[in-house]
Short mmCIF file of C-alpha atoms in Angstrom, two decimals:
data_model
loop_
_atom_site.label_atom_id
_atom_site.label_comp_id
_atom_site.label_asym_id
_atom_site.label_seq_id
_atom_site.Cartn_x
_atom_site.Cartn_y
_atom_site.Cartn_z
CA MET A 1 56.48 18.65 12.97
CA ILE A 2 54.22 18.17 16.01
CA PHE A 3 52.92 21.73 15.58
CA MET A 4 52.17 21.07 11.91
CA THR A 5 50.36 17.81 12.72
CA LEU A 6 48.20 19.56 15.31
CA ALA A 7 47.49 22.41 12.90
CA LEU A 8 46.44 20.00 10.15
CA SER A 9 44.28 18.05 12.59
CA LYS A 10 42.57 21.24 13.72
CA LEU A 11 42.09 22.33 10.10
CA SER A 12 40.54 18.94 9.25
CA TYR A 13 38.19 19.23 12.23
CA ASN A 14 37.16 22.75 11.20
CA VAL A 15 36.47 21.58 7.63
CA ARG A 16 34.27 18.72 8.86
CA SER A 17 32.42 21.08 11.21
CA PHE A 18 31.85 23.54 8.39
CA GLN A 19 30.56 20.74 6.14
CA ARG A 20 28.09 19.62 8.80
CA TYR A 21 26.99 23.25 9.33
CA ARG A 22 26.66 23.74 5.58
CA THR A 23 24.61 20.53 5.30
CA ARG A 24 22.21 21.76 7.97
CA GLN A 25 21.93 25.13 6.24
CA THR A 26 21.28 23.68 2.77
CA MET A 27 18.97 20.85 3.89
CA LYS A 28 15.44 21.42 2.63
CA ASN A 29 12.86 20.58 5.29
CA ILE A 30 9.66 19.12 3.87
CA LEU A 31 6.48 18.39 5.79
CA LEU A 32 4.68 15.48 4.14
CA SER A 33 1.30 14.90 5.71
CA THR A 34 -1.78 12.76 5.24
CA THR A 35 -5.17 14.32 5.86
CA GLY A 36 -8.78 13.24 5.77
CA ALA A 37 -11.96 15.10 6.56
CA SER A 38 -10.25 17.20 9.28
CA PRO A 39 -7.61 19.47 7.68
CA GLN A 40 -7.05 21.06 11.10
CA VAL A 41 -4.37 18.44 11.73
CA LEU A 42 -2.10 20.36 9.36
CA THR A 43 -2.19 23.65 11.27
CA GLU A 44 -1.98 21.73 14.54
CA THR A 45 1.12 19.97 13.25
CA LEU A 46 2.73 23.21 12.07
CA TYR A 47 1.96 24.86 15.41
CA SER A 48 3.50 22.01 17.37
CA ILE A 49 6.58 21.85 15.13
CA ALA A 50 7.17 25.57 15.68
CA HIS A 51 6.93 25.15 19.46
CA SER A 52 9.05 22.01 19.60
CA GLY A 53 12.29 23.51 18.34
CA ARG A 54 12.33 21.22 15.32
CA PRO A 55 13.10 22.73 11.92
CA PHE A 56 10.09 24.51 10.47
CA PRO A 57 9.22 23.21 7.00
CA ASP A 58 10.35 25.02 3.86
CA GLU A 59 7.73 23.16 1.84
CA ILE A 60 4.48 21.34 2.61
CA TYR A 61 2.86 18.50 0.69
CA VAL A 62 -0.42 16.82 1.61
CA ILE A 63 -1.64 13.36 0.57
CA THR A 64 -5.42 13.08 0.49
CA THR A 65 -8.41 11.99 -1.60
CA GLN A 66 -10.62 13.88 -4.04
CA SER A 67 -13.54 14.06 -1.58
CA THR A 68 -11.53 16.03 1.01
CA LYS A 69 -9.62 18.38 -1.30
CA ASP A 70 -12.17 21.21 -1.20
CA THR A 71 -12.44 21.04 2.59
CA LEU A 72 -8.67 21.34 2.80
CA LEU A 73 -8.45 24.25 0.36
CA ASN A 74 -11.36 26.13 1.93
CA GLY A 75 -10.12 25.83 5.49
CA LEU A 76 -6.47 26.58 4.89
CA PHE A 77 -6.64 29.14 2.07
CA ARG A 78 -10.14 30.56 1.54
CA ASP A 79 -10.86 30.92 5.27
CA GLY A 80 -7.24 31.88 5.90
CA HIS A 81 -6.45 29.63 8.86
CA LEU A 82 -2.95 28.83 7.60
CA ALA A 83 -2.12 32.52 7.08
CA LYS A 84 -3.52 33.36 10.53
CA LEU A 85 -1.24 30.79 12.17
CA LEU A 86 1.85 32.05 10.37
CA GLN A 87 1.02 35.69 11.13
CA GLU A 88 0.12 35.24 14.79
CA TYR A 89 3.30 33.33 15.62
CA HIS A 90 5.59 35.16 13.15
CA LEU A 91 6.47 31.97 11.31
CA PRO A 92 8.18 31.82 7.90
CA THR A 93 5.85 31.15 4.98
CA PRO A 94 6.48 27.67 3.58
CA LYS A 95 5.99 26.87 -0.08
CA PHE A 96 2.49 25.45 -0.19
CA ASP A 97 -0.39 25.84 -2.61
CA ALA A 98 -3.00 23.74 -4.42
CA GLU A 99 -0.28 22.14 -6.54
CA HIS A 100 1.18 20.62 -3.37
CA ILE A 101 -2.00 18.70 -2.62
CA LEU A 102 -1.31 15.17 -3.85
CA LEU A 103 -4.50 13.32 -4.69
CA ILE A 104 -4.35 9.55 -4.39
CA GLU A 105 -4.71 8.05 -7.85
CA ASP A 106 -5.65 4.71 -9.32
CA HIS A 107 -3.34 2.89 -11.70
CA ASP A 108 -4.71 4.92 -14.63
CA GLY A 109 -3.90 8.25 -13.01
CA ASN A 110 -7.48 9.05 -11.96
CA ALA A 111 -7.96 10.61 -8.51
CA ILE A 112 -10.00 8.35 -6.24
CA LYS A 113 -12.98 9.92 -4.51
CA ASP A 114 -12.52 8.14 -1.21
CA ALA A 115 -10.69 5.10 0.07
CA LYS A 116 -13.71 3.03 1.08
CA THR A 117 -13.33 0.00 -1.19
CA VAL A 118 -10.75 -2.78 -1.14
CA GLU A 119 -9.59 -1.65 -4.57
CA ASP A 120 -9.18 1.94 -3.36
CA GLN A 121 -7.10 0.68 -0.44
CA THR A 122 -4.76 -0.98 -2.93
CA TYR A 123 -4.42 2.27 -4.88
CA MET A 124 -3.79 4.17 -1.66
CA ALA A 125 -1.05 1.78 -0.55
CA ASP A 126 0.69 1.98 -3.92
CA PHE A 127 0.39 5.78 -4.15
CA ILE A 128 1.69 6.49 -0.63
CA THR A 129 4.60 4.09 -1.01
CA LYS A 130 5.55 5.59 -4.37
CA THR A 131 5.26 9.16 -3.05
CA VAL A 132 7.49 8.51 -0.04
CA ARG A 133 10.07 6.79 -2.23
CA GLU A 134 10.19 9.79 -4.58
CA PHE A 135 10.48 12.32 -1.74
CA THR A 136 13.34 10.43 -0.11
CA CYS A 137 15.39 10.16 -3.30
CA GLU A 138 16.98 13.59 -2.87
CA ALA A 139 19.89 13.60 -0.43
CA ASN A 140 19.47 17.28 0.52
CA THR A 141 15.93 16.88 1.87
CA ALA A 142 14.73 16.03 5.36
CA ILE A 143 11.20 14.65 5.47
CA HIS A 144 8.95 15.26 8.45
CA ALA A 145 6.17 12.73 7.91
CA SER A 146 2.98 13.45 9.83
CA LEU A 147 0.48 10.60 9.89
CA ALA A 148 -2.06 12.36 12.09
CA GLY A 149 -4.76 12.70 9.43
CA GLY A 150 -6.73 10.35 7.21
CA ARG A 151 -7.94 6.82 7.64
CA LYS A 152 -6.15 4.36 9.92
CA THR A 153 -5.00 2.32 6.93
CA MET A 154 -3.54 5.49 5.43
CA ALA A 155 -1.47 6.00 8.57
CA PHE A 156 -0.32 2.39 8.44
CA TYR A 157 0.81 2.58 4.82
CA PHE A 158 2.50 5.91 5.48
CA GLY A 159 4.39 4.53 8.48
CA TYR A 160 5.35 1.42 6.54
CA ALA A 161 6.67 3.48 3.62
CA MET A 162 8.75 5.62 5.97
CA SER A 163 10.17 2.51 7.60
CA LEU A 164 11.10 1.21 4.18
CA TYR A 165 12.52 4.37 2.62
CA GLY A 166 13.15 6.73 5.55
CA ARG A 167 16.69 7.98 6.18
CA GLN A 168 18.51 9.21 9.29
CA GLN A 169 17.44 12.83 8.70
CA ASP A 170 13.76 11.94 8.34
CA THR A 171 11.16 12.12 11.12
CA LEU A 172 7.83 10.43 11.73
CA SER A 173 5.29 12.03 14.05
CA HIS A 174 1.71 12.20 15.25
CA VAL A 175 -0.09 15.20 16.75
CA PHE A 176 -2.43 15.02 19.73
CA VAL A 177 -4.98 17.56 20.94
CA ASP A 178 -6.76 17.78 24.29
CA ASP A 179 -9.96 15.77 24.25
CA ASN A 180 -12.05 18.91 24.81
CA PHE A 181 -10.73 20.41 21.57
CA GLU A 182 -10.71 17.32 19.38
CA PHE A 183 -13.31 17.50 16.58
CA VAL A 184 -14.08 21.13 17.44
CA ARG A 185 -14.90 22.56 14.01
CA ASP A 186 -13.44 26.03 14.58
CA PHE A 187 -10.27 24.94 16.35
CA TRP A 188 -7.22 25.14 14.07
CA PHE A 189 -4.48 26.04 16.56
CA PRO A 190 -4.17 27.55 20.05
CA THR A 191 -4.43 31.32 19.76
CA LYS A 192 -2.37 33.73 21.88
CA GLU A 193 -5.42 35.62 23.07
CA SER A 194 -8.62 34.19 24.50
CA HIS A 195 -11.00 33.12 21.73
CA TRP A 196 -14.24 31.25 22.38
CA VAL A 197 -15.81 28.93 19.83
CA THR A 198 -18.58 26.32 19.80
CA GLY A 199 -17.43 23.20 21.60
CA LYS A 200 -17.22 19.54 20.69
CA ASN A 201 -20.29 18.12 18.95
CA GLY A 202 -21.84 21.61 19.04
CA GLN A 203 -22.11 21.54 22.84
CA GLY A 204 -21.19 24.66 24.84
CA GLU A 205 -18.15 26.83 24.20
CA VAL A 206 -14.39 26.40 24.63
CA ASP A 207 -11.52 28.87 24.76
CA ILE A 208 -9.09 27.66 22.09
CA SER A 209 -6.21 29.64 23.62
CA GLN A 210 -6.23 27.07 26.42
CA ALA A 211 -5.79 24.07 24.10
CA SER A 212 -2.72 21.89 24.38
CA VAL A 213 -1.24 20.38 21.21
CA THR A 214 1.42 17.70 21.51
CA LEU A 215 3.75 16.54 18.77
CA ALA A 216 4.80 12.96 19.44
CA GLU A 217 7.82 11.79 17.48
CA ILE A 218 7.42 8.13 16.57
CA PRO A 219 10.56 5.96 16.55
CA PHE A 220 10.65 3.75 13.48
CA VAL A 221 12.94 1.09 12.07
CA ARG A 222 14.84 2.42 9.07
CA MET A 223 15.26 -0.58 6.80
CA ARG A 224 16.73 1.36 3.90
CA SER A 225 20.30 1.22 5.20
CA SER A 226 20.12 -2.56 5.65
CA LEU A 227 18.86 -3.23 2.12
CA ASP A 228 21.07 -3.62 -0.91
CA PRO A 229 20.81 -0.50 -3.14
CA SER A 230 19.83 -2.75 -6.05
CA ILE A 231 16.79 -3.93 -4.06
CA ILE A 232 15.77 -0.34 -3.33
CA GLU A 233 16.11 0.47 -7.02
CA SER A 234 14.10 -2.56 -8.11
CA MET A 235 11.23 -1.62 -5.76
CA ALA A 236 10.61 1.55 -7.78
CA ASN A 237 8.39 -0.34 -10.21
CA LEU A 238 6.67 -2.61 -7.68
CA SER A 239 3.28 -2.25 -6.07
CA PHE A 240 2.86 -2.24 -2.30
CA SER A 241 1.97 -5.94 -2.18
CA GLN A 242 4.83 -6.84 -4.54
CA THR A 243 7.25 -4.94 -2.32
CA VAL A 244 6.02 -6.82 0.75
CA GLY A 245 6.32 -10.10 -1.11
CA MET A 246 9.83 -9.36 -2.36
CA LEU A 247 11.12 -8.43 1.09
CA ASN A 248 9.55 -11.51 2.64
CA ALA A 249 10.94 -13.64 -0.19
CA SER A 250 14.44 -12.47 0.68
CA HIS A 251 14.34 -14.96 3.57
CA LYS A 252 15.20 -18.61 3.10
CA GLN A 253 13.08 -20.21 0.41
CA GLU A 254 12.46 -23.33 2.50
CA ASP A 255 10.50 -21.15 4.92
CA VAL A 256 8.02 -20.09 2.26
CA GLN A 257 4.48 -21.20 2.94
CA VAL A 258 1.47 -21.05 0.62
CA THR A 259 -2.04 -21.22 2.04
CA ILE A 260 -5.04 -21.92 -0.20
CA ASN A 261 -8.23 -20.89 1.58
CA SER A 262 -11.14 -22.07 -0.54
CA SER A 263 -13.87 -20.57 1.66
CA ALA A 264 -12.26 -17.12 1.57
CA LYS A 265 -11.12 -17.70 -2.03
CA LEU A 266 -7.58 -16.63 -1.18
CA ILE A 267 -4.09 -17.75 -2.06
CA SER A 268 -1.77 -16.39 0.63
CA THR A 269 2.02 -16.34 0.57
CA LEU A 270 4.89 -14.05 1.59
CA GLY A 271 2.45 -11.94 3.61
CA VAL A 272 0.28 -11.21 0.56
CA ASP A 273 -3.32 -12.33 -0.05
CA ILE A 274 -4.42 -12.91 -3.66
CA LYS A 275 -8.19 -12.87 -4.10
CA LEU A 276 -9.66 -15.19 -6.74
CA THR A 277 -13.21 -15.93 -7.84
CA ALA A 278 -14.90 -19.16 -6.73
CA LYS A 279 -14.39 -20.64 -10.19
CA GLU A 280 -10.72 -19.66 -10.25
CA ILE A 281 -9.88 -21.02 -6.78
CA ALA A 282 -11.70 -24.28 -7.60
CA PHE A 283 -9.78 -24.63 -10.86
CA TYR A 284 -6.47 -23.86 -9.15
CA LEU A 285 -7.12 -26.47 -6.45
CA TRP A 286 -8.22 -29.04 -9.01
CA LEU A 287 -5.09 -28.52 -11.08
CA TYR A 288 -2.88 -28.51 -7.97
CA HIS A 289 -4.21 -31.91 -6.93
CA LYS A 290 -3.27 -33.28 -10.36
CA GLY A 291 0.34 -32.96 -9.27
CA GLU A 292 3.36 -32.73 -11.55
CA ASN A 293 1.60 -34.48 -14.44
CA GLY A 294 -1.01 -31.76 -14.60
CA LEU A 295 -3.77 -31.69 -17.19
CA LEU A 296 -3.13 -33.20 -20.62
CA VAL A 297 -5.14 -31.60 -23.42
CA ASP A 298 -5.09 -33.74 -26.54
CA ARG A 299 -7.48 -34.35 -29.43
CA TYR A 300 -9.76 -36.47 -27.21
CA PHE A 301 -9.82 -34.02 -24.30
CA GLU A 302 -13.32 -32.60 -24.86
CA GLU A 303 -14.82 -36.08 -25.08
CA ASP A 304 -13.78 -36.96 -21.52
CA LYS A 305 -16.44 -35.75 -19.08
CA GLN A 306 -14.36 -36.89 -16.10
CA ASN A 307 -12.45 -33.59 -16.11
CA SER A 308 -15.72 -31.70 -15.87
CA ILE A 309 -16.90 -33.87 -12.99
CA GLU A 310 -13.65 -33.47 -11.05
CA PHE A 311 -13.62 -29.71 -11.49
CA LEU A 312 -17.28 -29.33 -10.50
CA LYS A 313 -16.71 -31.40 -7.36
CA HIS A 314 -14.18 -28.79 -6.24
CA TYR A 315 -16.41 -25.93 -7.33
CA SER A 316 -19.59 -27.27 -5.65
CA LYS A 317 -17.80 -27.19 -2.27
CA ILE A 318 -17.19 -23.47 -2.71
CA ALA A 319 -20.15 -22.05 -4.65
CA LYS A 320 -23.38 -23.01 -6.42
CA ASP A 321 -23.63 -20.47 -9.24
CA PRO A 322 -26.01 -22.08 -11.77
CA ARG A 323 -24.22 -20.40 -14.66
CA VAL A 324 -21.05 -22.37 -13.99
CA PHE A 325 -22.96 -25.65 -13.92
CA GLU A 326 -24.93 -24.68 -17.04
CA SER A 327 -21.67 -24.26 -18.94
CA PHE A 328 -21.23 -28.02 -18.44
CA ASP A 329 -24.86 -28.82 -19.31
CA THR A 330 -25.96 -29.60 -15.76
CA THR A 331 -27.49 -27.93 -12.71
CA PRO A 332 -26.38 -27.71 -9.07
CA GLU A 333 -29.25 -30.04 -8.10
CA GLU A 334 -28.43 -32.67 -10.71
CA PHE A 335 -24.77 -32.59 -9.85
CA ASN A 336 -25.49 -32.83 -6.14
CA ASP A 337 -27.59 -35.96 -6.89
CA GLU A 338 -24.60 -37.39 -8.80
CA SER A 339 -26.58 -37.41 -12.01
CA TYR A 340 -23.73 -37.04 -14.46
CA ASP A 341 -25.34 -38.35 -17.65
CA SER A 342 -26.00 -34.93 -19.16
CA ILE A 343 -22.59 -33.46 -18.30
CA ARG A 344 -20.42 -32.66 -21.27
CA GLY A 345 -16.68 -32.62 -21.43
CA MET A 346 -14.64 -29.56 -20.61
CA GLU A 347 -14.02 -27.38 -23.65
CA LYS A 348 -10.51 -26.26 -24.56
CA SER A 349 -11.80 -22.69 -24.76
CA PHE A 350 -12.57 -22.87 -21.02
CA LEU A 351 -8.92 -23.35 -20.06
CA GLN A 352 -6.95 -20.46 -21.53
CA PRO A 353 -9.04 -17.56 -20.10
CA ILE A 354 -9.22 -18.96 -16.57
CA CYS A 355 -5.50 -19.77 -16.49
CA SER A 356 -4.66 -16.30 -17.81
CA ASN A 357 -6.85 -14.59 -15.20
CA ILE A 358 -5.30 -16.55 -12.35
CA ASN A 359 -1.76 -15.85 -13.55
CA ARG A 360 -2.54 -12.17 -14.07
CA LYS A 361 -3.72 -11.81 -10.46
CA LEU A 362 -0.68 -13.67 -9.12
CA ARG A 363 1.72 -11.52 -11.12
CA LYS A 364 -0.02 -8.32 -10.12
CA ALA A 365 0.21 -9.09 -6.40
CA LEU A 366 3.59 -10.84 -6.15
CA PRO A 367 7.16 -10.20 -7.29
CA ALA A 368 7.76 -11.81 -10.69
CA GLN A 369 10.09 -14.53 -9.36
CA SER A 370 7.62 -15.52 -6.64
CA ALA A 371 4.57 -15.50 -8.91
CA GLU A 372 6.39 -17.67 -11.40
CA LYS A 373 6.84 -20.40 -8.80
CA ILE A 374 3.12 -20.82 -8.11
CA GLU A 375 1.44 -19.84 -11.38
CA ILE A 376 -0.11 -22.15 -13.98
CA SER A 377 2.19 -23.18 -16.79
CA SER A 378 1.14 -24.20 -20.28
CA LEU A 379 3.45 -26.22 -22.53
CA SER A 380 2.64 -27.25 -26.09
CA LYS A 381 4.28 -30.10 -27.95
CA GLU A 382 3.13 -31.88 -31.10
CA HIS A 383 -0.50 -30.68 -30.94
CA VAL A 384 -0.73 -31.67 -27.27
CA GLN A 385 -0.90 -29.12 -24.46
CA ARG A 386 -0.21 -29.69 -20.77
CA TYR A 387 -1.37 -27.37 -18.00
CA THR A 388 0.44 -27.66 -14.67
CA CYS A 389 0.11 -25.87 -11.36
CA LYS A 390 3.74 -25.06 -10.58
CA LEU A 391 3.00 -25.04 -6.86
CA ALA A 392 2.55 -28.82 -7.09
CA CYS A 393 6.16 -29.07 -8.31
CA SER A 394 7.66 -26.71 -5.72
CA ALA A 395 9.26 -27.33 -2.34
CA PHE A 396 6.94 -24.81 -0.68
CA LYS A 397 4.88 -25.83 2.32
CA VAL A 398 1.25 -25.88 1.19
CA ILE A 399 -1.69 -25.56 3.57
CA ILE A 400 -5.20 -26.16 2.25
#
């Protein structure tokens, strides 16, 4: 009996060992990298992976923008620097071609030229987060995420996405090159034999065989295992800012704080900033100060110029656009002089568009449940409509 127990125990151990070996053998290693105007970071990363003892990638995917695609294709494929690296160091050829270059897209599927605008940064954050989520869905893949290339914000979003979706088998790294070889146009990897090229900033010459390339593995917090699977699943359809908001909202609701910054025209909550126009932030503040009773729109509403005066008092502290004052039959100068005789009442047609625009921006930036708590509500009853800023009815801490 003892012999049989030991034999079964040994058999069980051997089965587990074989399963672990089989997992290592069948695991697909994928290098997922961000690049900018210097595609050399890709060959530098591959070189350093090969010399570090880490698994060499079976496949390579690159996240970049439209403006840098040609530079990447020309350097790696047309000029043959990738092939030269693989040949010189007898490395296996990973699956990598133009189809594996992932161009950052806007919400309509159009590749963005460069990530220089605030709007482009939003697209970049959403695209990188979505891409990392998709790559980490397959259990038999190990992602080596290299954030060496691209803009600093690109590296941040990439690191954040890996922290959110990364698993135990995934790796995050950065590659470093000696200062003398950084930004050297013709340096792609250290060659075995001496090879001199024009130096940094076109000054002098350097022997690229003497370059030192360091792969630094970056420890990162893997939040995926601590999140409920249903939360991970629900994040599939959320933007970057909505994901941040949802995770921050998972804390105690009494800790939630909402800041309304009129000078910056921002509503900030759950770590997310929502940018409004001057007219929108003034309207939101005006409605918020009306409290739970909100704004009653009845048959006499347009005859009451007091609503126009109250709104313009908020607006005049933020901006002086004459067009806004003209829509109420006044000018910034007249209003500043408290000459209210010519002011006409607020039209009903003014309310619906501005409320819709504010709510649309809140819903786009925040998780649905969070946006609902601070948006503008509109209730109709017996030909009377009431607009209310829900934030005024919440238990949130409000800072203005």
